[in-house]
Amino acid sequence: MAAPAPSSAGIVHPDDRQIVEKLAKLQDMYQQIGALRTLLPEKLINPTRFALDNPDGYDPEKLAAFLQGAAQAGSRDIGKFKRDWHSENVRGLWHTVNTNELPQGADAWTVDYELLARETGAKDDRKAAINAADDQFQLPTQADTAKIVNDFRARYPALKIKVSNEVDILPIDLNVAHLDFCVDRDQTSGNAQYTVKGRPTNQPSLLRDEIVKTIHASDGATGLADILDILAAYRDIKTRPCDKCSKLFSNTKLQLPLIRRLKTGVGEKEPQFVALHRDCA
Ligand SMILES: [Zn+2]
């Protein structure tokens, strides 16, 4: 295993020295484990296999001496690893690891600026589109809204959808993948468009917030039927791998495939969506 380049000792601040020493111990343990993993296959099994495959190609005494040396060195390495593992130092390390909530590495950026920039751009575009369409647009009637909800119920009988009452219909509560969403008229669009948010009375959920952000950032879904359909498309968010990289979690940010993009031209009863990570979109 290649050792990382040594860093200059002057760089470490005295306050950080303890942390650096702990990391150094962890690194040492890691390297010991790496060396032990190769003990059996590389030092003991492979030479033996070579000897068995080539009965004339080796000197039995030399092989025996080699194997004996490798086994004894390996046994010493295992002994050292065990002593280190049970040492005060490493026990202290495990204690730190087990008693602290260590971040999983997704917290380096508390704000996703990339998404924020994209959202701002998309909102401006949408506003322009709404203004242009205002003249011809007619507000949906309550009967239209009720029909959309009933069609939705028929398409996704397993999803819990609750209208505020049978007359006003809106806002609509919808539970998808154990996440509570609320769909209502978008007050900023002269009530002609719809918007989705997490149900405020429920516990905060990072995943739900990410889904809402993604729906808002996507083009298109501003009509009630569209919004309900795209929400329904998240019912498998916790299990459906990305259609591009085939993984559930993205490599870089450990995110689920948050994007649901409508497949066009598919003659199915319910709309079909492609699932993608943001990085794969
Ligand atoms: Zn992907």
PDB file of C-alpha atoms and ligand atoms in Angstrom:
ATOM      1  CA  MET A   1       0.000   0.000   0.000  1.00  0.00           C
ATOM      2  CA  ALA A   2       1.416   3.390  -0.946  1.00  0.00           C
ATOM      3  CA  ALA A   3       1.886   5.639   2.064  1.00  0.00           C
ATOM      4  CA  PRO A   4       0.463   9.141   1.692  1.00  0.00           C
ATOM      5  CA  ALA A   5       3.023  11.916   1.274  1.00  0.00           C
ATOM      6  CA  PRO A   6       4.286  13.144   4.652  1.00  0.00           C
ATOM      7  CA  SER A   7       3.015  16.591   5.535  1.00  0.00           C
ATOM      8  CA  SER A   8       5.090  19.302   7.078  1.00  0.00           C
ATOM      9  CA  ALA A   9       4.739  19.290  10.883  1.00  0.00           C
ATOM     10  CA  GLY A  10       4.655  23.081  10.918  1.00  0.00           C
ATOM     11  CA  ILE A  11       1.191  23.099   9.298  1.00  0.00           C
ATOM     12  CA  VAL A  12      -0.577  21.495  12.282  1.00  0.00           C
ATOM     13  CA  HIS A  13      -1.890  23.992  14.788  1.00  0.00           C
ATOM     14  CA  PRO A  14      -1.047  22.983  18.393  1.00  0.00           C
ATOM     15  CA  ASP A  15      -4.788  22.764  19.176  1.00  0.00           C
ATOM     16  CA  ASP A  16      -5.225  20.211  16.420  1.00  0.00           C
ATOM     17  CA  ARG A  17      -2.299  18.033  17.361  1.00  0.00           C
ATOM     18  CA  GLN A  18      -4.400  15.620  19.416  1.00  0.00           C
ATOM     19  CA  ILE A  19      -6.818  15.116  16.548  1.00  0.00           C
ATOM     20  CA  VAL A  20      -3.976  14.589  14.118  1.00  0.00           C
ATOM     21  CA  GLU A  21      -2.418  12.021  16.452  1.00  0.00           C
ATOM     22  CA  LYS A  22      -5.728  10.154  16.668  1.00  0.00           C
ATOM     23  CA  LEU A  23      -6.080  10.199  12.901  1.00  0.00           C
ATOM     24  CA  ALA A  24      -2.524   8.949  12.593  1.00  0.00           C
ATOM     25  CA  LYS A  25      -3.358   6.019  14.893  1.00  0.00           C
ATOM     26  CA  LEU A  26      -6.454   5.230  12.826  1.00  0.00           C
ATOM     27  CA  GLN A  27      -4.365   5.351   9.664  1.00  0.00           C
ATOM     28  CA  ASP A  28      -1.818   3.020  11.244  1.00  0.00           C
ATOM     29  CA  MET A  29      -4.568   0.535  12.162  1.00  0.00           C
ATOM     30  CA  TYR A  30      -5.969   0.781   8.653  1.00  0.00           C
ATOM     31  CA  GLN A  31      -2.574   0.003   7.158  1.00  0.00           C
ATOM     32  CA  GLN A  32      -2.067  -2.923   9.517  1.00  0.00           C
ATOM     33  CA  ILE A  33      -5.430  -4.343   8.459  1.00  0.00           C
ATOM     34  CA  GLY A  34      -4.410  -3.920   4.813  1.00  0.00           C
ATOM     35  CA  ALA A  35      -1.165  -5.834   5.431  1.00  0.00           C
ATOM     36  CA  LEU A  36      -2.948  -8.596   7.358  1.00  0.00           C
ATOM     37  CA  ARG A  37      -5.453  -9.074   4.569  1.00  0.00           C
ATOM     38  CA  THR A  38      -2.659 -10.018   2.185  1.00  0.00           C
ATOM     39  CA  LEU A  39      -0.990 -12.399   4.631  1.00  0.00           C
ATOM     40  CA  LEU A  40      -2.983 -15.514   3.780  1.00  0.00           C
ATOM     41  CA  PRO A  41      -3.456 -15.113   0.025  1.00  0.00           C
ATOM     42  CA  GLU A  42      -0.125 -13.581  -0.968  1.00  0.00           C
ATOM     43  CA  LYS A  43       2.368 -14.989   1.492  1.00  0.00           C
ATOM     44  CA  LEU A  44       0.994 -18.408   2.374  1.00  0.00           C
ATOM     45  CA  ILE A  45      -1.527 -19.670  -0.190  1.00  0.00           C
ATOM     46  CA  ASN A  46       0.002 -18.429  -3.446  1.00  0.00           C
ATOM     47  CA  PRO A  47       3.506 -19.876  -2.861  1.00  0.00           C
ATOM     48  CA  THR A  48       1.940 -23.178  -1.825  1.00  0.00           C
ATOM     49  CA  ARG A  49      -0.300 -23.253  -4.876  1.00  0.00           C
ATOM     50  CA  PHE A  50       2.650 -22.447  -7.123  1.00  0.00           C
ATOM     51  CA  ALA A  51       4.602 -25.327  -5.581  1.00  0.00           C
ATOM     52  CA  LEU A  52       1.715 -27.766  -6.049  1.00  0.00           C
ATOM     53  CA  ASP A  53       1.233 -26.681  -9.674  1.00  0.00           C
ATOM     54  CA  ASN A  54       4.972 -26.983 -10.435  1.00  0.00           C
ATOM     55  CA  PRO A  55       6.236 -29.994  -8.508  1.00  0.00           C
ATOM     56  CA  ASP A  56       9.646 -29.811 -10.231  1.00  0.00           C
ATOM     57  CA  GLY A  57      10.056 -26.054 -10.111  1.00  0.00           C
ATOM     58  CA  TYR A  58      10.912 -25.492  -6.467  1.00  0.00           C
ATOM     59  CA  ASP A  59      13.184 -26.596  -3.693  1.00  0.00           C
ATOM     60  CA  PRO A  60      11.027 -28.082  -0.905  1.00  0.00           C
ATOM     61  CA  GLU A  61      13.383 -26.968   1.832  1.00  0.00           C
ATOM     62  CA  LYS A  62      13.470 -23.408   0.581  1.00  0.00           C
ATOM     63  CA  LEU A  63       9.690 -23.338   0.275  1.00  0.00           C
ATOM     64  CA  ALA A  64       9.286 -24.699   3.793  1.00  0.00           C
ATOM     65  CA  ALA A  65      11.670 -22.059   5.144  1.00  0.00           C
ATOM     66  CA  PHE A  66       9.835 -19.323   3.256  1.00  0.00           C
ATOM     67  CA  LEU A  67       6.434 -20.445   4.494  1.00  0.00           C
ATOM     68  CA  GLN A  68       7.720 -20.769   8.038  1.00  0.00           C
ATOM     69  CA  GLY A  69       9.176 -17.243   7.893  1.00  0.00           C
ATOM     70  CA  ALA A  70       5.980 -15.798   6.418  1.00  0.00           C
ATOM     71  CA  ALA A  71       3.795 -17.581   8.985  1.00  0.00           C
ATOM     72  CA  GLN A  72       5.914 -16.446  11.917  1.00  0.00           C
ATOM     73  CA  ALA A  73       6.089 -12.832  10.676  1.00  0.00           C
ATOM     74  CA  GLY A  74       2.333 -12.918  10.063  1.00  0.00           C
ATOM     75  CA  SER A  75       1.691 -14.267  13.520  1.00  0.00           C
ATOM     76  CA  ARG A  76       3.800 -11.449  15.007  1.00  0.00           C
ATOM     77  CA  ASP A  77       1.835  -8.907  12.928  1.00  0.00           C
ATOM     78  CA  ILE A  78      -1.446 -10.328  14.198  1.00  0.00           C
ATOM     79  CA  GLY A  79      -0.150 -10.151  17.759  1.00  0.00           C
ATOM     80  CA  LYS A  80       0.864  -6.510  17.316  1.00  0.00           C
ATOM     81  CA  PHE A  81      -2.494  -5.675  15.744  1.00  0.00           C
ATOM     82  CA  LYS A  82      -4.340  -7.281  18.665  1.00  0.00           C
ATOM     83  CA  ARG A  83      -2.254  -5.370  21.214  1.00  0.00           C
ATOM     84  CA  ASP A  84      -2.844  -2.105  19.369  1.00  0.00           C
ATOM     85  CA  TRP A  85      -6.552  -2.839  19.027  1.00  0.00           C
ATOM     86  CA  HIS A  86      -6.933  -3.347  22.766  1.00  0.00           C
ATOM     87  CA  SER A  87      -4.636  -0.453  23.689  1.00  0.00           C
ATOM     88  CA  GLU A  88      -5.774   2.550  25.719  1.00  0.00           C
ATOM     89  CA  ASN A  89      -5.284   4.749  22.628  1.00  0.00           C
ATOM     90  CA  VAL A  90      -7.576   2.848  20.293  1.00  0.00           C
ATOM     91  CA  ARG A  91     -10.178   2.189  22.988  1.00  0.00           C
ATOM     92  CA  GLY A  92     -10.291   5.974  23.485  1.00  0.00           C
ATOM     93  CA  LEU A  93     -10.781   6.387  19.735  1.00  0.00           C
ATOM     94  CA  TRP A  94     -13.720   3.971  19.619  1.00  0.00           C
ATOM     95  CA  HIS A  95     -15.219   5.684  22.615  1.00  0.00           C
ATOM     96  CA  THR A  96     -15.082   9.008  20.757  1.00  0.00           C
ATOM     97  CA  VAL A  97     -16.607   7.447  17.655  1.00  0.00           C
ATOM     98  CA  ASN A  98     -19.421   5.725  19.574  1.00  0.00           C
ATOM     99  CA  THR A  99     -20.400   8.619  21.808  1.00  0.00           C
ATOM    100  CA  ASN A 100     -20.431  11.366  19.176  1.00  0.00           C
ATOM    101  CA  GLU A 101     -22.875  11.921  16.399  1.00  0.00           C
ATOM    102  CA  LEU A 102     -20.459  12.150  13.547  1.00  0.00           C
ATOM    103  CA  PRO A 103     -21.697  13.908  10.431  1.00  0.00           C
ATOM    104  CA  GLN A 104     -22.007  11.728   7.370  1.00  0.00           C
ATOM    105  CA  GLY A 105     -20.180  14.133   5.126  1.00  0.00           C
ATOM    106  CA  ALA A 106     -23.162  15.750   3.408  1.00  0.00           C
ATOM    107  CA  ASP A 107     -22.996  18.848   5.585  1.00  0.00           C
ATOM    108  CA  ALA A 108     -20.044  20.595   3.994  1.00  0.00           C
ATOM    109  CA  TRP A 109     -22.424  22.986   2.234  1.00  0.00           C
ATOM    110  CA  THR A 110     -25.384  23.959   4.369  1.00  0.00           C
ATOM    111  CA  VAL A 111     -26.905  25.670   1.365  1.00  0.00           C
ATOM    112  CA  ASP A 112     -27.038  24.006  -2.035  1.00  0.00           C
ATOM    113  CA  TYR A 113     -26.016  27.065  -4.044  1.00  0.00           C
ATOM    114  CA  GLU A 114     -26.068  25.180  -7.299  1.00  0.00           C
ATOM    115  CA  LEU A 115     -29.749  24.359  -6.842  1.00  0.00           C
ATOM    116  CA  LEU A 116     -30.547  27.818  -5.506  1.00  0.00           C
ATOM    117  CA  ALA A 117     -29.098  29.432  -8.638  1.00  0.00           C
ATOM    118  CA  ARG A 118     -31.026  27.033 -10.841  1.00  0.00           C
ATOM    119  CA  GLU A 119     -34.276  27.626  -8.910  1.00  0.00           C
ATOM    120  CA  THR A 120     -33.987  31.396  -9.152  1.00  0.00           C
ATOM    121  CA  GLY A 121     -33.499  31.150 -12.900  1.00  0.00           C
ATOM    122  CA  ALA A 122     -36.411  28.730 -13.302  1.00  0.00           C
ATOM    123  CA  LYS A 123     -38.746  30.954 -11.265  1.00  0.00           C
ATOM    124  CA  ASP A 124     -37.985  33.976 -13.444  1.00  0.00           C
ATOM    125  CA  ASP A 125     -38.642  31.920 -16.560  1.00  0.00           C
ATOM    126  CA  ARG A 126     -41.904  30.612 -15.148  1.00  0.00           C
ATOM    127  CA  LYS A 127     -43.107  34.054 -14.110  1.00  0.00           C
ATOM    128  CA  ALA A 128     -42.542  35.276 -17.642  1.00  0.00           C
ATOM    129  CA  ALA A 129     -44.439  32.292 -19.020  1.00  0.00           C
ATOM    130  CA  ILE A 130     -47.354  32.836 -16.619  1.00  0.00           C
ATOM    131  CA  ASN A 131     -47.596  36.510 -17.501  1.00  0.00           C
ATOM    132  CA  ALA A 132     -47.663  35.635 -21.187  1.00  0.00           C
ATOM    133  CA  ALA A 133     -50.368  33.010 -20.653  1.00  0.00           C
ATOM    134  CA  ASP A 134     -52.513  35.108 -18.315  1.00  0.00           C
ATOM    135  CA  ASP A 135     -54.783  36.441 -21.029  1.00  0.00           C
ATOM    136  CA  GLN A 136     -56.060  33.068 -22.212  1.00  0.00           C
ATOM    137  CA  PHE A 137     -55.943  31.251 -18.871  1.00  0.00           C
ATOM    138  CA  GLN A 138     -59.180  30.398 -17.138  1.00  0.00           C
ATOM    139  CA  LEU A 139     -59.317  29.437 -13.481  1.00  0.00           C
ATOM    140  CA  PRO A 140     -60.290  25.776 -13.071  1.00  0.00           C
ATOM    141  CA  THR A 141     -63.756  25.323 -11.629  1.00  0.00           C
ATOM    142  CA  GLN A 142     -64.389  23.362  -8.449  1.00  0.00           C
ATOM    143  CA  ALA A 143     -65.878  20.595 -10.585  1.00  0.00           C
ATOM    144  CA  ASP A 144     -62.613  20.433 -12.584  1.00  0.00           C
ATOM    145  CA  THR A 145     -60.617  20.223  -9.376  1.00  0.00           C
ATOM    146  CA  ALA A 146     -62.857  17.511  -7.937  1.00  0.00           C
ATOM    147  CA  LYS A 147     -62.556  15.499 -11.135  1.00  0.00           C
ATOM    148  CA  ILE A 148     -58.753  15.734 -11.061  1.00  0.00           C
ATOM    149  CA  VAL A 149     -58.719  14.476  -7.470  1.00  0.00           C
ATOM    150  CA  ASN A 150     -61.120  11.627  -8.259  1.00  0.00           C
ATOM    151  CA  ASP A 151     -59.092  10.571 -11.292  1.00  0.00           C
ATOM    152  CA  PHE A 152     -55.995  10.612  -9.139  1.00  0.00           C
ATOM    153  CA  ARG A 153     -57.671   8.439  -6.490  1.00  0.00           C
ATOM    154  CA  ALA A 154     -58.624   5.935  -9.169  1.00  0.00           C
ATOM    155  CA  ARG A 155     -55.099   5.822 -10.581  1.00  0.00           C
ATOM    156  CA  TYR A 156     -53.298   5.519  -7.232  1.00  0.00           C
ATOM    157  CA  PRO A 157     -55.680   3.804  -4.818  1.00  0.00           C
ATOM    158  CA  ALA A 158     -52.780   3.061  -2.431  1.00  0.00           C
ATOM    159  CA  LEU A 159     -51.922   6.724  -1.842  1.00  0.00           C
ATOM    160  CA  LYS A 160     -53.636   8.577   0.969  1.00  0.00           C
ATOM    161  CA  ILE A 161     -55.145  11.787  -0.396  1.00  0.00           C
ATOM    162  CA  LYS A 162     -57.358  14.053   1.703  1.00  0.00           C
ATOM    163  CA  VAL A 163     -59.222  17.130   0.463  1.00  0.00           C
ATOM    164  CA  SER A 164     -59.957  19.877   2.969  1.00  0.00           C
ATOM    165  CA  ASN A 165     -63.669  19.520   2.167  1.00  0.00           C
ATOM    166  CA  GLU A 166     -65.672  18.270  -0.773  1.00  0.00           C
ATOM    167  CA  VAL A 167     -66.701  21.789  -1.813  1.00  0.00           C
ATOM    168  CA  ASP A 168     -63.491  23.794  -1.672  1.00  0.00           C
ATOM    169  CA  ILE A 169     -61.250  20.741  -2.239  1.00  0.00           C
ATOM    170  CA  LEU A 170     -58.061  22.733  -1.670  1.00  0.00           C
ATOM    171  CA  PRO A 171     -55.674  22.462   0.053  1.00  0.00           C
ATOM    172  CA  ILE A 172     -55.090  18.772  -0.550  1.00  0.00           C
ATOM    173  CA  ASP A 173     -53.057  16.607   1.821  1.00  0.00           C
ATOM    174  CA  LEU A 174     -51.170  13.760   0.233  1.00  0.00           C
ATOM    175  CA  ASN A 175     -49.024  11.110   1.884  1.00  0.00           C
ATOM    176  CA  VAL A 176     -46.319   9.662  -0.338  1.00  0.00           C
ATOM    177  CA  ALA A 177     -43.552   7.339   0.882  1.00  0.00           C
ATOM    178  CA  HIS A 178     -44.569   8.183   4.467  1.00  0.00           C
ATOM    179  CA  LEU A 179     -43.987  11.883   3.780  1.00  0.00           C
ATOM    180  CA  ASP A 180     -46.811  14.401   4.208  1.00  0.00           C
ATOM    181  CA  PHE A 181     -47.266  16.931   1.426  1.00  0.00           C
ATOM    182  CA  CYS A 182     -49.789  19.678   0.969  1.00  0.00           C
ATOM    183  CA  VAL A 183     -50.918  21.006  -2.425  1.00  0.00           C
ATOM    184  CA  ASP A 184     -52.584  24.392  -2.642  1.00  0.00           C
ATOM    185  CA  ARG A 185     -53.133  27.306  -4.992  1.00  0.00           C
ATOM    186  CA  ASP A 186     -50.041  29.371  -5.562  1.00  0.00           C
ATOM    187  CA  GLN A 187     -51.085  32.769  -4.175  1.00  0.00           C
ATOM    188  CA  THR A 188     -48.332  34.498  -6.141  1.00  0.00           C
ATOM    189  CA  SER A 189     -49.744  33.356  -9.492  1.00  0.00           C
ATOM    190  CA  GLY A 190     -53.221  34.846  -9.178  1.00  0.00           C
ATOM    191  CA  ASN A 191     -54.500  31.416  -8.025  1.00  0.00           C
ATOM    192  CA  ALA A 192     -54.064  30.006 -11.505  1.00  0.00           C
ATOM    193  CA  GLN A 193     -51.189  27.704 -10.567  1.00  0.00           C
ATOM    194  CA  TYR A 194     -50.590  25.224  -7.797  1.00  0.00           C
ATOM    195  CA  THR A 195     -47.759  24.731  -5.422  1.00  0.00           C
ATOM    196  CA  VAL A 196     -46.604  21.947  -3.157  1.00  0.00           C
ATOM    197  CA  LYS A 197     -45.070  22.138   0.300  1.00  0.00           C
ATOM    198  CA  GLY A 198     -44.432  19.916   3.271  1.00  0.00           C
ATOM    199  CA  ARG A 199     -47.377  19.782   5.646  1.00  0.00           C
ATOM    200  CA  PRO A 200     -46.385  22.365   8.250  1.00  0.00           C
ATOM    201  CA  THR A 201     -47.929  20.512  11.182  1.00  0.00           C
ATOM    202  CA  ASN A 202     -45.669  17.516  10.661  1.00  0.00           C
ATOM    203  CA  GLN A 203     -42.137  16.814  11.739  1.00  0.00           C
ATOM    204  CA  PRO A 204     -39.545  18.423   9.515  1.00  0.00           C
ATOM    205  CA  SER A 205     -38.056  16.065   6.944  1.00  0.00           C
ATOM    206  CA  LEU A 206     -34.966  16.768   4.910  1.00  0.00           C
ATOM    207  CA  LEU A 207     -36.010  14.312   2.203  1.00  0.00           C
ATOM    208  CA  ARG A 208     -39.438  15.930   1.899  1.00  0.00           C
ATOM    209  CA  ASP A 209     -37.856  19.397   1.633  1.00  0.00           C
ATOM    210  CA  GLU A 210     -35.535  18.125  -1.087  1.00  0.00           C
ATOM    211  CA  ILE A 211     -38.479  16.690  -3.042  1.00  0.00           C
ATOM    212  CA  VAL A 212     -40.398  19.971  -2.773  1.00  0.00           C
ATOM    213  CA  LYS A 213     -37.319  21.911  -3.898  1.00  0.00           C
ATOM    214  CA  THR A 214     -36.849  19.583  -6.848  1.00  0.00           C
ATOM    215  CA  ILE A 215     -40.489  19.871  -7.952  1.00  0.00           C
ATOM    216  CA  HIS A 216     -40.307  23.668  -7.758  1.00  0.00           C
ATOM    217  CA  ALA A 217     -37.054  23.708  -9.687  1.00  0.00           C
ATOM    218  CA  SER A 218     -38.436  21.519 -12.474  1.00  0.00           C
ATOM    219  CA  ASP A 219     -40.253  23.115 -15.372  1.00  0.00           C
ATOM    220  CA  GLY A 220     -43.745  22.244 -16.206  1.00  0.00           C
ATOM    221  CA  ALA A 221     -45.504  20.875 -13.155  1.00  0.00           C
ATOM    222  CA  THR A 222     -47.731  23.784 -12.145  1.00  0.00           C
ATOM    223  CA  GLY A 223     -51.172  22.397 -12.968  1.00  0.00           C
ATOM    224  CA  LEU A 224     -52.946  20.429 -10.243  1.00  0.00           C
ATOM    225  CA  ALA A 225     -53.016  17.107 -12.126  1.00  0.00           C
ATOM    226  CA  ASP A 226     -49.320  17.467 -13.031  1.00  0.00           C
ATOM    227  CA  ILE A 227     -48.325  18.217  -9.459  1.00  0.00           C
ATOM    228  CA  LEU A 228     -50.297  15.286  -8.062  1.00  0.00           C
ATOM    229  CA  ASP A 229     -48.807  12.956 -10.663  1.00  0.00           C
ATOM    230  CA  ILE A 230     -45.244  14.029  -9.975  1.00  0.00           C
ATOM    231  CA  LEU A 231     -45.812  13.656  -6.219  1.00  0.00           C
ATOM    232  CA  ALA A 232     -47.136  10.150  -6.808  1.00  0.00           C
ATOM    233  CA  ALA A 233     -43.972   9.411  -8.766  1.00  0.00           C
ATOM    234  CA  TYR A 234     -42.029   9.776  -5.510  1.00  0.00           C
ATOM    235  CA  ARG A 235     -43.785   6.835  -3.863  1.00  0.00           C
ATOM    236  CA  ASP A 236     -40.708   4.674  -4.568  1.00  0.00           C
ATOM    237  CA  ILE A 237     -38.135   7.362  -3.722  1.00  0.00           C
ATOM    238  CA  LYS A 238     -36.539   5.236  -1.006  1.00  0.00           C
ATOM    239  CA  THR A 239     -36.102   2.133  -3.147  1.00  0.00           C
ATOM    240  CA  ARG A 240     -35.890   3.092  -6.804  1.00  0.00           C
ATOM    241  CA  PRO A 241     -32.361   3.322  -8.230  1.00  0.00           C
ATOM    242  CA  CYS A 242     -31.320   6.006 -10.694  1.00  0.00           C
ATOM    243  CA  ASP A 243     -32.213   5.168 -14.296  1.00  0.00           C
ATOM    244  CA  LYS A 244     -28.852   6.442 -15.497  1.00  0.00           C
ATOM    245  CA  CYS A 245     -26.235   5.056 -13.078  1.00  0.00           C
ATOM    246  CA  SER A 246     -28.451   2.257 -11.656  1.00  0.00           C
ATOM    247  CA  LYS A 247     -27.459   3.148  -8.094  1.00  0.00           C
ATOM    248  CA  LEU A 248     -29.752   4.133  -5.246  1.00  0.00           C
ATOM    249  CA  PHE A 249     -27.320   6.608  -3.706  1.00  0.00           C
ATOM    250  CA  SER A 250     -25.255   8.999  -5.799  1.00  0.00           C
ATOM    251  CA  ASN A 251     -21.491   8.698  -5.416  1.00  0.00           C
ATOM    252  CA  THR A 252     -20.765  12.310  -4.630  1.00  0.00           C
ATOM    253  CA  LYS A 253     -23.494  13.520  -2.294  1.00  0.00           C
ATOM    254  CA  LEU A 254     -25.088  10.260  -1.167  1.00  0.00           C
ATOM    255  CA  GLN A 255     -28.433  11.502  -2.406  1.00  0.00           C
ATOM    256  CA  LEU A 256     -31.397   9.482  -3.583  1.00  0.00           C
ATOM    257  CA  PRO A 257     -32.538   9.908  -7.200  1.00  0.00           C
ATOM    258  CA  LEU A 258     -34.547  13.068  -6.446  1.00  0.00           C
ATOM    259  CA  ILE A 259     -35.525  13.979  -9.967  1.00  0.00           C
ATOM    260  CA  ARG A 260     -38.666  12.560 -11.568  1.00  0.00           C
ATOM    261  CA  ARG A 261     -38.903  13.428 -15.234  1.00  0.00           C
ATOM    262  CA  LEU A 262     -42.019  12.625 -17.222  1.00  0.00           C
ATOM    263  CA  LYS A 263     -41.504  10.096 -19.999  1.00  0.00           C
ATOM    264  CA  THR A 264     -43.218  11.382 -23.084  1.00  0.00           C
ATOM    265  CA  GLY A 265     -45.037   9.302 -25.631  1.00  0.00           C
ATOM    266  CA  VAL A 266     -45.710   6.345 -23.363  1.00  0.00           C
ATOM    267  CA  GLY A 267     -49.235   5.056 -23.788  1.00  0.00           C
ATOM    268  CA  GLU A 268     -49.713   3.797 -20.226  1.00  0.00           C
ATOM    269  CA  LYS A 269     -52.699   4.410 -17.993  1.00  0.00           C
ATOM    270  CA  GLU A 270     -50.652   6.294 -15.442  1.00  0.00           C
ATOM    271  CA  PRO A 271     -47.827   8.664 -16.413  1.00  0.00           C
ATOM    272  CA  GLN A 272     -44.348   7.134 -16.360  1.00  0.00           C
ATOM    273  CA  PHE A 273     -41.362   8.929 -14.862  1.00  0.00           C
ATOM    274  CA  VAL A 274     -37.628   8.567 -15.190  1.00  0.00           C
ATOM    275  CA  ALA A 275     -35.774   8.660 -11.842  1.00  0.00           C
ATOM    276  CA  LEU A 276     -32.425  10.476 -11.791  1.00  0.00           C
ATOM    277  CA  HIS A 277     -29.849  11.776  -9.341  1.00  0.00           C
ATOM    278  CA  ARG A 278     -29.219  15.498  -9.649  1.00  0.00           C
ATOM    279  CA  ASP A 279     -25.687  14.653 -10.745  1.00  0.00           C
ATOM    280  CA  CYS A 280     -26.998  12.276 -13.399  1.00  0.00           C
ATOM    281  CA  ALA A 281     -29.670  14.604 -14.820  1.00  0.00           C
TER     282      ALA A 281
HETATM  283 ZN    ZN B   1     -27.473   8.379 -10.862  1.00  0.00          ZN
END
